[in-house]
Amino acid sequence: MEAHALRQYGSTGQYTSALYGASLIYEITGEEPRVIISNEEEGSEVVVSKATVLNEYLVTVKDKVIHLLLLDKLLNTAQDQDAEVSNQLLSTTITSFAQAERFLYKFHCHRTLLSEIDKKVMEASEHIHPSSDVDQMQNVLQDVLIQCWETLLKKHSPILQTDTNFQDLLFRALDYYVLGRLHEMLWWLVCERCQVVDQLVKTRLSHLRHANLSALQLGVPANYYTPLPAAVVELASLASVESAVGRLQCVNSSIDLIQAQAKEARVTLHQYKDQEGEPELALSTEEVVALLTTVVVQAQCSQLVANIYYMTHFVFSVTEDDPLWKSLGLLRLALENIMKLDVARLPPATKNMRKELSLQDLMQVSAEVESRFETKGASRSIGDITALDLQLHQLTQQIQLSTQALSETHLTERNSASRRSDRTAMSPTQDSGKVQSFREFLSSIPSSLRESLRRRQSQQRSAIQSSLHG
């Protein structure tokens, strides 16, 4: 009813609804029959819809004359969007700032309110400065999020207001939207707090990379070992994501890629050996952490501790049982592993992994791989063929095809010796005091979300339910 209560707006003959404000402009024409026309802008297009006035009544209420118009159909309002959205909730996900912004702006009832939200964000930024402690900043930000969430939610139909999936989607979108606008300020403060410990981690990561740390040395079965380039690229992009919840999504995506690539390697090996039954696809937590450890080392993520601190304190829309939150726990375990590792005490790698090869080196590796597969012949059940062997075999075949197709292309030899010359024997710091300070710092970062936020959200949900059913 409130959506259909029109108020005069601007020039004579223009009206807005009491509920949606200026996001929808209506005009009542004087034609016969009279109609109400609503004009909406959808990108570059203007959508026009009409409702015919069947009859008109004048009613006096408190000395005011109210016009009641009997229409042949409902006005085109955001309620129509709500009906469409309710059918798409299960397939809707928000995993980036761009998706969050599109989700918020696609509702007509949000558009006038988002400018007010931007003002609240600016007001909240005044409380973010070096003298503010983390608890104070969290309280300010969660107040803004709860207020914005409740304000937007009340603009929707009762069906969506009480739908927990929509409530969570809206809160996740606001988490991206609000915290994304404050990212630079928050991230600078977090980096300042974590810079000393991050330098210690950076030194350790550099050492492990030069030591060619392999997942095989961390206990991953040799048969299932495979490089994880997609996961490395995903995690290396962490610094380009401008919100805490976005970075948490990035970590989760990296772990998903690790599991997908590892499972694919196991399936490929199982099929190659013509083994019966189904391959063992489930990775243990230890295997996931070991693989994630090597991915972190290869990605050489800068400010890793700051990122963990940032995601722990400034993500508000993720519950403790969400896969996103569990992925943060796995990253913490990987970081603890990294700081405890002593390369000298690890078992030697079964293969001398080299990440950079000259043309001659590549040709030699190709010949060795092909000779191994030729000697095996049809004997695919022999156990020393691994997932890595299969990947090298496929790469070798691709190189051969490429060489044949581009036989006239002159390949320039890369100076591998000069590239390897900078691999100095960098050893990790042996200062036990620094390592201990790192452990104390990491343990001081809480591993659970703020209970007050969860409690306030629950109270707001109950209040919305009561107001709609009371």
Coordinates of C-alpha atoms in Angstrom, one line a residue:
M1 CA 0.0 0.0 0.0
E2 CA 2.8 2.4 0.9
A3 CA 4.4 1.8 -2.5
H4 CA 1.1 3.0 -4.2
A5 CA 0.7 6.1 -2.0
L6 CA 1.7 8.9 -4.4
R7 CA 3.0 12.3 -3.4
Q8 CA 3.3 15.3 -5.7
Y9 CA 6.9 15.8 -6.8
G10 CA 8.6 18.6 -8.7
S11 CA 6.6 20.1 -11.5
T12 CA 2.8 19.8 -11.6
G13 CA 1.7 16.3 -12.7
Q14 CA 4.7 14.4 -11.4
Y15 CA 4.5 12.0 -8.4
T16 CA 6.7 9.7 -6.4
S17 CA 5.7 6.8 -4.1
A18 CA 5.9 7.3 -0.3
L19 CA 8.0 4.1 -0.1
Y20 CA 10.4 4.4 -3.0
G21 CA 11.0 8.2 -3.3
A22 CA 12.4 9.7 -6.5
S23 CA 13.7 6.3 -7.8
L24 CA 10.4 6.1 -9.7
I25 CA 8.6 9.1 -11.3
Y26 CA 4.9 8.8 -12.1
E27 CA 2.7 11.1 -14.3
I28 CA -1.1 11.2 -14.3
T29 CA -2.3 12.2 -17.8
G30 CA -5.5 14.0 -18.6
E31 CA -6.3 11.7 -21.5
E32 CA -9.4 9.6 -21.7
P33 CA -9.2 7.1 -20.2
R34 CA -6.8 8.6 -17.7
V35 CA -3.6 6.7 -17.1
I36 CA -0.6 6.7 -14.8
I37 CA 2.7 6.5 -16.6
S38 CA 5.9 5.5 -15.0
N39 CA 9.3 6.2 -16.6
E40 CA 12.3 4.2 -15.6
E41 CA 15.9 4.3 -16.9
E42 CA 17.6 1.0 -17.4
G43 CA 21.1 1.7 -18.6
S44 CA 20.7 3.5 -22.0
E45 CA 17.0 2.6 -22.3
V46 CA 13.9 4.3 -20.9
V47 CA 11.2 1.8 -19.9
V48 CA 7.6 3.1 -20.0
S49 CA 4.7 1.4 -18.3
K50 CA 1.1 2.4 -18.0
A51 CA -1.8 1.6 -15.6
T52 CA -5.3 2.7 -16.6
V53 CA -7.4 4.7 -14.1
L54 CA -10.9 2.9 -13.9
N55 CA -12.4 5.3 -11.4
E56 CA -11.5 8.2 -9.1
Y57 CA -12.8 9.0 -5.6
L58 CA -12.3 12.0 -3.3
V59 CA -12.0 11.3 0.4
T60 CA -11.5 13.9 3.2
V61 CA -9.1 12.9 6.0
K62 CA -8.2 15.4 8.7
D63 CA -9.3 18.3 6.6
K64 CA -7.2 17.1 3.7
V65 CA -8.6 15.9 0.4
I66 CA -7.1 12.6 -0.8
H67 CA -7.6 11.3 -4.3
L68 CA -8.1 7.6 -4.5
L69 CA -7.6 6.1 -8.0
L70 CA -8.9 2.6 -8.9
L71 CA -6.4 1.1 -11.3
D72 CA -6.7 -1.9 -13.6
K73 CA -3.3 -3.3 -12.4
L74 CA -0.6 -2.7 -9.8
L75 CA 1.9 0.1 -10.5
N76 CA 5.3 -1.0 -11.8
T77 CA 7.3 -0.9 -8.5
A78 CA 10.2 -2.6 -6.9
Q79 CA 7.8 -5.3 -5.6
D80 CA 7.9 -6.7 -9.1
Q81 CA 11.7 -7.0 -8.8
D82 CA 11.3 -8.7 -5.5
A83 CA 9.2 -11.5 -7.0
E84 CA 11.8 -12.1 -9.7
V85 CA 14.7 -12.1 -7.2
S86 CA 13.0 -14.5 -4.9
N87 CA 13.1 -17.1 -7.7
Q88 CA 16.8 -16.6 -8.3
L89 CA 18.2 -16.5 -4.7
L90 CA 19.6 -20.0 -4.7
S91 CA 21.7 -19.3 -7.8
T92 CA 22.8 -15.8 -6.8
T93 CA 26.3 -15.3 -5.4
I94 CA 28.4 -12.3 -4.6
T95 CA 32.1 -12.8 -4.8
S96 CA 33.5 -9.4 -5.9
F97 CA 32.9 -5.6 -5.3
A98 CA 31.6 -5.3 -8.9
Q99 CA 28.9 -8.0 -8.3
A100 CA 28.0 -6.4 -4.9
E101 CA 27.6 -3.0 -6.5
R102 CA 25.4 -4.4 -9.4
F103 CA 23.3 -6.3 -6.8
L104 CA 22.6 -3.2 -4.8
Y105 CA 22.0 -0.8 -7.7
K106 CA 19.6 -3.1 -9.6
F107 CA 16.8 -2.5 -7.1
H108 CA 14.9 0.8 -7.7
C109 CA 14.2 1.1 -4.0
H110 CA 17.9 1.2 -3.2
R111 CA 19.0 4.0 -5.5
T112 CA 18.0 7.0 -3.4
L113 CA 19.3 5.3 -0.2
L114 CA 22.8 4.4 -1.5
S115 CA 23.7 8.1 -1.5
E116 CA 22.8 8.2 2.1
I117 CA 24.9 5.1 2.7
D118 CA 27.8 6.8 1.1
K119 CA 27.4 9.7 3.6
K120 CA 27.4 7.2 6.5
V121 CA 30.6 5.7 5.1
M122 CA 32.3 9.1 5.0
E123 CA 31.2 9.7 8.6
A124 CA 32.6 6.3 9.6
S125 CA 35.9 7.2 8.0
E126 CA 36.4 10.0 10.6
H127 CA 36.8 7.3 13.3
I128 CA 39.5 5.5 11.4
H129 CA 42.9 6.8 12.4
P130 CA 46.1 5.5 14.1
S131 CA 44.9 6.4 17.6
S132 CA 41.7 4.3 17.2
D133 CA 42.0 0.7 18.5
V134 CA 40.7 -2.2 16.5
D135 CA 37.6 -2.8 18.7
Q136 CA 36.5 0.8 18.4
M137 CA 36.8 0.7 14.6
Q138 CA 35.0 -2.6 14.4
N139 CA 32.1 -1.2 16.5
V140 CA 31.8 1.8 14.2
L141 CA 31.8 -0.3 11.1
Q142 CA 29.4 -2.9 12.3
D143 CA 27.0 -0.1 13.4
V144 CA 27.1 1.3 9.9
L145 CA 26.6 -2.1 8.3
I146 CA 23.6 -3.1 10.5
Q147 CA 21.9 0.3 10.0
C148 CA 22.4 0.2 6.2
W149 CA 21.2 -3.5 6.1
E150 CA 18.1 -2.8 8.1
T151 CA 17.3 0.4 6.1
L152 CA 17.5 -1.4 2.7
L153 CA 15.8 -4.5 3.9
K154 CA 12.7 -2.6 5.0
K155 CA 12.2 -1.3 1.4
H156 CA 11.5 -4.8 0.2
S157 CA 8.4 -7.0 0.2
P158 CA 7.7 -9.1 3.3
I159 CA 8.6 -12.2 1.4
L160 CA 12.2 -11.0 0.9
Q161 CA 12.5 -9.3 4.3
T162 CA 12.0 -12.6 6.0
D163 CA 14.1 -14.7 3.5
T164 CA 17.4 -15.6 5.3
N165 CA 19.1 -16.1 1.9
F166 CA 18.2 -12.6 0.8
Q167 CA 19.2 -11.2 4.2
D168 CA 22.6 -12.8 3.9
L169 CA 23.1 -11.7 0.3
L170 CA 22.2 -8.1 1.1
F171 CA 24.6 -8.1 4.1
R172 CA 27.4 -9.7 2.0
A173 CA 26.9 -7.0 -0.7
L174 CA 27.1 -4.3 1.9
D175 CA 30.2 -5.8 3.4
Y176 CA 31.9 -5.5 0.0
Y177 CA 30.4 -2.1 -0.7
V178 CA 31.0 -0.3 2.6
L179 CA 34.3 -1.8 3.5
G180 CA 35.5 -1.5 -0.1
R181 CA 35.2 2.2 0.1
L182 CA 37.2 2.3 3.3
H183 CA 39.8 -0.2 2.1
E184 CA 42.7 2.2 1.6
M185 CA 42.4 3.7 5.1
L186 CA 41.9 0.4 6.9
W187 CA 44.7 -1.4 4.9
W188 CA 47.2 1.3 5.7
L189 CA 46.5 1.1 9.4
V190 CA 46.8 -2.7 9.4
C191 CA 50.1 -2.7 7.5
E192 CA 51.5 -0.2 10.0
R193 CA 50.6 -2.6 12.8
C194 CA 52.0 -5.7 11.1
Q195 CA 55.0 -4.4 9.3
V196 CA 57.7 -5.8 11.6
V197 CA 56.3 -9.3 11.7
D198 CA 55.6 -9.2 8.0
Q199 CA 59.3 -8.5 7.3
L200 CA 60.2 -11.6 9.2
V201 CA 57.7 -13.7 7.2
K202 CA 59.0 -12.2 3.9
T203 CA 62.5 -13.3 4.7
R204 CA 61.3 -16.8 5.4
L205 CA 59.2 -17.0 2.2
S206 CA 62.2 -15.9 0.2
H207 CA 64.4 -18.5 1.8
L208 CA 61.9 -21.3 1.2
R209 CA 61.5 -20.3 -2.4
H210 CA 65.2 -20.4 -3.1
A211 CA 65.4 -23.7 -1.4
N212 CA 62.8 -25.0 -3.9
L213 CA 60.4 -26.3 -1.2
S214 CA 58.2 -29.1 -2.6
A215 CA 55.0 -30.5 -1.3
L216 CA 56.7 -33.9 -1.5
Q217 CA 58.9 -32.9 1.3
L218 CA 55.9 -32.0 3.4
G219 CA 54.3 -35.4 3.1
V220 CA 52.1 -35.2 0.0
P221 CA 52.2 -38.6 -1.7
A222 CA 54.5 -38.7 -4.7
N223 CA 52.0 -40.4 -7.0
Y224 CA 49.6 -37.5 -6.5
Y225 CA 52.0 -34.6 -6.6
T226 CA 51.3 -32.0 -9.3
P227 CA 52.2 -28.3 -9.8
L228 CA 49.5 -25.8 -8.9
P229 CA 49.9 -22.8 -11.2
A230 CA 46.3 -21.7 -11.2
A231 CA 46.2 -21.6 -7.4
V232 CA 49.5 -19.7 -7.3
V233 CA 48.3 -17.0 -9.7
E234 CA 45.0 -16.6 -7.8
L235 CA 46.8 -16.2 -4.4
A236 CA 49.4 -13.8 -6.0
S237 CA 46.5 -11.5 -6.9
L238 CA 45.5 -11.0 -3.3
A239 CA 47.1 -7.5 -3.1
S240 CA 44.9 -6.3 -6.0
V241 CA 41.6 -7.0 -4.1
E242 CA 40.3 -3.9 -2.3
S243 CA 38.2 -5.3 0.6
A244 CA 38.8 -7.7 3.4
V245 CA 35.9 -10.0 2.4
G246 CA 37.2 -9.9 -1.2
R247 CA 40.6 -11.1 -0.1
L248 CA 39.0 -13.8 1.9
Q249 CA 37.2 -14.9 -1.2
C250 CA 40.5 -14.9 -3.1
V251 CA 42.1 -17.2 -0.4
N252 CA 39.1 -19.5 -0.7
S253 CA 39.3 -19.6 -4.5
S254 CA 43.0 -20.5 -4.2
I255 CA 42.2 -23.5 -2.0
D256 CA 39.4 -24.6 -4.3
L257 CA 41.8 -24.6 -7.2
I258 CA 44.4 -26.6 -5.1
Q259 CA 41.8 -29.2 -4.5
A260 CA 40.5 -29.2 -8.0
Q261 CA 44.0 -29.5 -9.6
A262 CA 45.0 -32.2 -7.1
K263 CA 41.9 -34.2 -7.7
E264 CA 42.3 -33.9 -11.5
A265 CA 45.9 -35.2 -11.2
R266 CA 44.6 -38.3 -9.2
V267 CA 41.9 -39.0 -11.8
T268 CA 44.3 -38.7 -14.7
L269 CA 46.8 -41.1 -13.1
H270 CA 44.0 -43.5 -12.2
Q271 CA 42.7 -43.5 -15.8
Y272 CA 46.3 -43.9 -17.2
K273 CA 47.0 -47.0 -15.1
D274 CA 43.6 -48.5 -16.0
Q275 CA 43.0 -49.2 -12.3
E276 CA 39.7 -50.5 -11.2
G277 CA 37.2 -48.8 -8.8
E278 CA 37.2 -45.1 -8.1
P279 CA 40.3 -43.1 -7.2
E280 CA 40.7 -41.6 -3.8
L281 CA 39.8 -37.9 -4.3
A282 CA 39.4 -36.6 -0.8
L283 CA 42.4 -34.6 0.4
S284 CA 43.1 -34.7 4.1
T285 CA 43.5 -31.4 6.0
E286 CA 47.2 -32.1 6.3
E287 CA 47.5 -32.5 2.5
V288 CA 45.6 -29.3 1.8
V289 CA 47.7 -27.4 4.3
A290 CA 50.9 -28.8 2.8
L291 CA 49.9 -27.9 -0.7
L292 CA 48.7 -24.5 0.4
T293 CA 52.1 -23.9 2.1
T294 CA 53.9 -24.5 -1.2
V295 CA 51.4 -22.2 -3.1
V296 CA 52.0 -19.4 -0.5
V297 CA 55.8 -19.8 -1.0
Q298 CA 55.6 -19.8 -4.8
A299 CA 53.2 -16.8 -4.8
Q300 CA 55.5 -14.9 -2.5
C301 CA 52.5 -13.0 -1.0
S302 CA 53.7 -9.7 0.4
Q303 CA 52.3 -8.7 3.8
L304 CA 50.8 -12.1 4.5
V305 CA 50.4 -11.4 8.2
A306 CA 48.7 -8.1 7.5
N307 CA 46.3 -9.9 5.2
I308 CA 45.4 -12.4 7.9
Y309 CA 45.0 -9.6 10.4
Y310 CA 42.8 -7.6 7.9
M311 CA 40.6 -10.5 7.0
T312 CA 40.1 -11.6 10.7
H313 CA 39.1 -8.1 11.9
F314 CA 37.3 -6.5 9.0
V315 CA 35.1 -9.2 7.5
F316 CA 31.5 -9.0 8.9
S317 CA 29.3 -11.0 6.7
V318 CA 30.9 -14.5 7.1
T319 CA 29.9 -16.9 9.8
E320 CA 32.3 -19.4 11.5
D321 CA 30.8 -22.4 9.7
D322 CA 31.2 -20.7 6.2
P323 CA 33.8 -22.3 3.9
L324 CA 35.3 -18.8 3.5
W325 CA 36.0 -18.6 7.2
K326 CA 37.5 -22.1 7.2
S327 CA 39.8 -21.2 4.4
L328 CA 41.3 -18.4 6.6
G329 CA 42.0 -21.0 9.3
L330 CA 43.8 -23.1 6.7
L331 CA 45.9 -20.1 5.6
R332 CA 46.9 -19.5 9.3
L333 CA 48.0 -23.1 9.6
A334 CA 50.0 -22.8 6.4
L335 CA 51.7 -19.6 7.8
E336 CA 52.5 -21.4 11.0
N337 CA 54.0 -24.2 9.0
I338 CA 56.1 -21.8 7.1
M339 CA 57.6 -20.2 10.2
K340 CA 58.3 -23.6 11.8
L341 CA 60.0 -25.3 8.8
D342 CA 63.6 -26.1 8.9
V343 CA 64.7 -27.0 5.3
A344 CA 67.8 -28.8 6.6
R345 CA 65.7 -31.3 8.5
L346 CA 63.2 -31.9 5.7
P347 CA 63.5 -35.1 3.7
P348 CA 65.3 -34.5 0.3
A349 CA 63.0 -34.0 -2.7
T350 CA 62.8 -37.1 -4.9
K351 CA 63.2 -34.9 -7.9
N352 CA 65.4 -31.9 -8.4
M353 CA 62.7 -29.5 -9.4
R354 CA 63.9 -26.6 -11.6
K355 CA 61.5 -23.8 -12.4
E356 CA 63.6 -22.1 -15.1
L357 CA 65.2 -24.0 -18.0
S358 CA 67.3 -23.1 -21.0
L359 CA 66.3 -24.5 -24.4
Q360 CA 69.0 -27.2 -24.1
D361 CA 67.7 -28.1 -20.6
L362 CA 64.2 -28.3 -21.9
M363 CA 65.2 -30.6 -24.8
Q364 CA 67.0 -32.8 -22.4
V365 CA 64.1 -33.1 -20.0
S366 CA 61.8 -33.8 -22.9
A367 CA 64.0 -36.6 -24.1
E368 CA 64.2 -38.1 -20.7
V369 CA 60.4 -38.0 -20.2
E370 CA 59.7 -39.6 -23.6
S371 CA 62.3 -42.4 -23.0
R372 CA 60.6 -43.3 -19.8
F373 CA 57.2 -43.6 -21.4
E374 CA 58.6 -45.6 -24.3
T375 CA 60.3 -48.1 -22.0
K376 CA 57.0 -48.6 -20.1
G377 CA 55.1 -49.4 -23.3
A378 CA 51.8 -50.9 -22.5
S379 CA 52.8 -51.6 -18.9
R380 CA 50.8 -48.9 -17.4
S381 CA 50.3 -50.5 -14.0
I382 CA 54.0 -50.0 -13.0
G383 CA 53.9 -47.8 -9.9
D384 CA 56.7 -45.3 -10.7
I385 CA 54.7 -43.3 -13.2
T386 CA 53.2 -40.4 -11.3
A387 CA 50.8 -37.5 -12.0
L388 CA 53.8 -35.2 -12.5
D389 CA 55.2 -37.6 -15.1
L390 CA 51.9 -37.5 -17.0
Q391 CA 51.9 -33.7 -16.9
L392 CA 55.5 -33.5 -18.3
H393 CA 54.6 -36.1 -20.9
Q394 CA 51.7 -33.9 -22.1
L395 CA 53.9 -30.8 -22.0
T396 CA 56.6 -32.6 -24.1
Q397 CA 54.0 -33.6 -26.7
Q398 CA 52.8 -30.0 -26.9
I399 CA 56.4 -28.7 -27.4
Q400 CA 57.0 -31.2 -30.2
L401 CA 53.8 -30.2 -32.0
S402 CA 54.6 -26.5 -31.5
T403 CA 58.2 -27.1 -32.8
Q404 CA 56.9 -28.8 -35.9
A405 CA 54.4 -26.0 -36.7
L406 CA 56.9 -23.2 -36.1
S407 CA 60.0 -24.8 -37.5
E408 CA 61.1 -21.6 -39.0
T409 CA 60.9 -19.6 -35.8
H410 CA 64.3 -18.8 -34.3
L411 CA 64.3 -19.5 -30.6
T412 CA 66.7 -17.5 -28.5
E413 CA 68.4 -19.3 -25.7
R414 CA 67.7 -17.9 -22.3
N415 CA 70.6 -17.4 -20.0
S416 CA 69.7 -19.8 -17.3
A417 CA 73.0 -19.6 -15.6
S418 CA 72.6 -15.9 -14.9
R419 CA 69.1 -16.5 -13.6
R420 CA 70.3 -19.2 -11.3
S421 CA 73.3 -17.2 -10.1
D422 CA 71.1 -15.1 -7.8
R423 CA 70.0 -18.2 -5.9
T424 CA 72.2 -17.5 -2.9
A425 CA 72.1 -19.8 0.1
M426 CA 69.8 -17.6 2.0
S427 CA 69.1 -19.1 5.4
P428 CA 66.2 -18.3 7.6
T429 CA 66.9 -16.2 10.7
Q430 CA 67.9 -18.2 13.7
D431 CA 66.9 -15.5 16.1
S432 CA 64.6 -17.5 18.3
G433 CA 63.4 -14.3 19.9
K434 CA 62.0 -13.0 16.6
V435 CA 60.3 -16.3 15.8
Q436 CA 58.7 -16.3 19.3
S437 CA 57.5 -12.8 18.8
F438 CA 55.9 -13.9 15.5
R439 CA 54.1 -16.7 17.3
E440 CA 52.8 -14.4 20.0
F441 CA 51.6 -11.9 17.4
L442 CA 49.8 -14.5 15.4
S443 CA 48.1 -16.0 18.4
S444 CA 46.9 -12.6 19.5
I445 CA 44.8 -12.3 16.3
P446 CA 41.4 -13.7 17.2
S447 CA 40.3 -16.7 15.2
S448 CA 36.6 -16.2 15.6
L449 CA 34.2 -13.4 14.5
R450 CA 32.9 -10.9 16.9
E451 CA 30.0 -12.4 18.9
S452 CA 28.4 -9.0 19.3
L453 CA 27.8 -8.7 15.6
R454 CA 26.2 -12.1 15.3
R455 CA 24.0 -11.3 18.3
R456 CA 22.9 -8.0 16.9
Q457 CA 22.1 -9.5 13.5
S458 CA 20.0 -12.2 15.2
Q459 CA 18.1 -9.5 17.2
Q460 CA 17.4 -7.5 14.0
R461 CA 16.1 -10.6 12.2
S462 CA 13.8 -11.4 15.1
A463 CA 12.6 -7.7 15.2
I464 CA 11.8 -7.8 11.4
Q465 CA 9.9 -11.1 11.8
S466 CA 7.9 -9.7 14.7
S467 CA 7.0 -6.4 12.9
L468 CA 5.8 -8.3 9.9
H469 CA 3.7 -10.9 11.7
G470 CA 2.6 -8.7 14.6

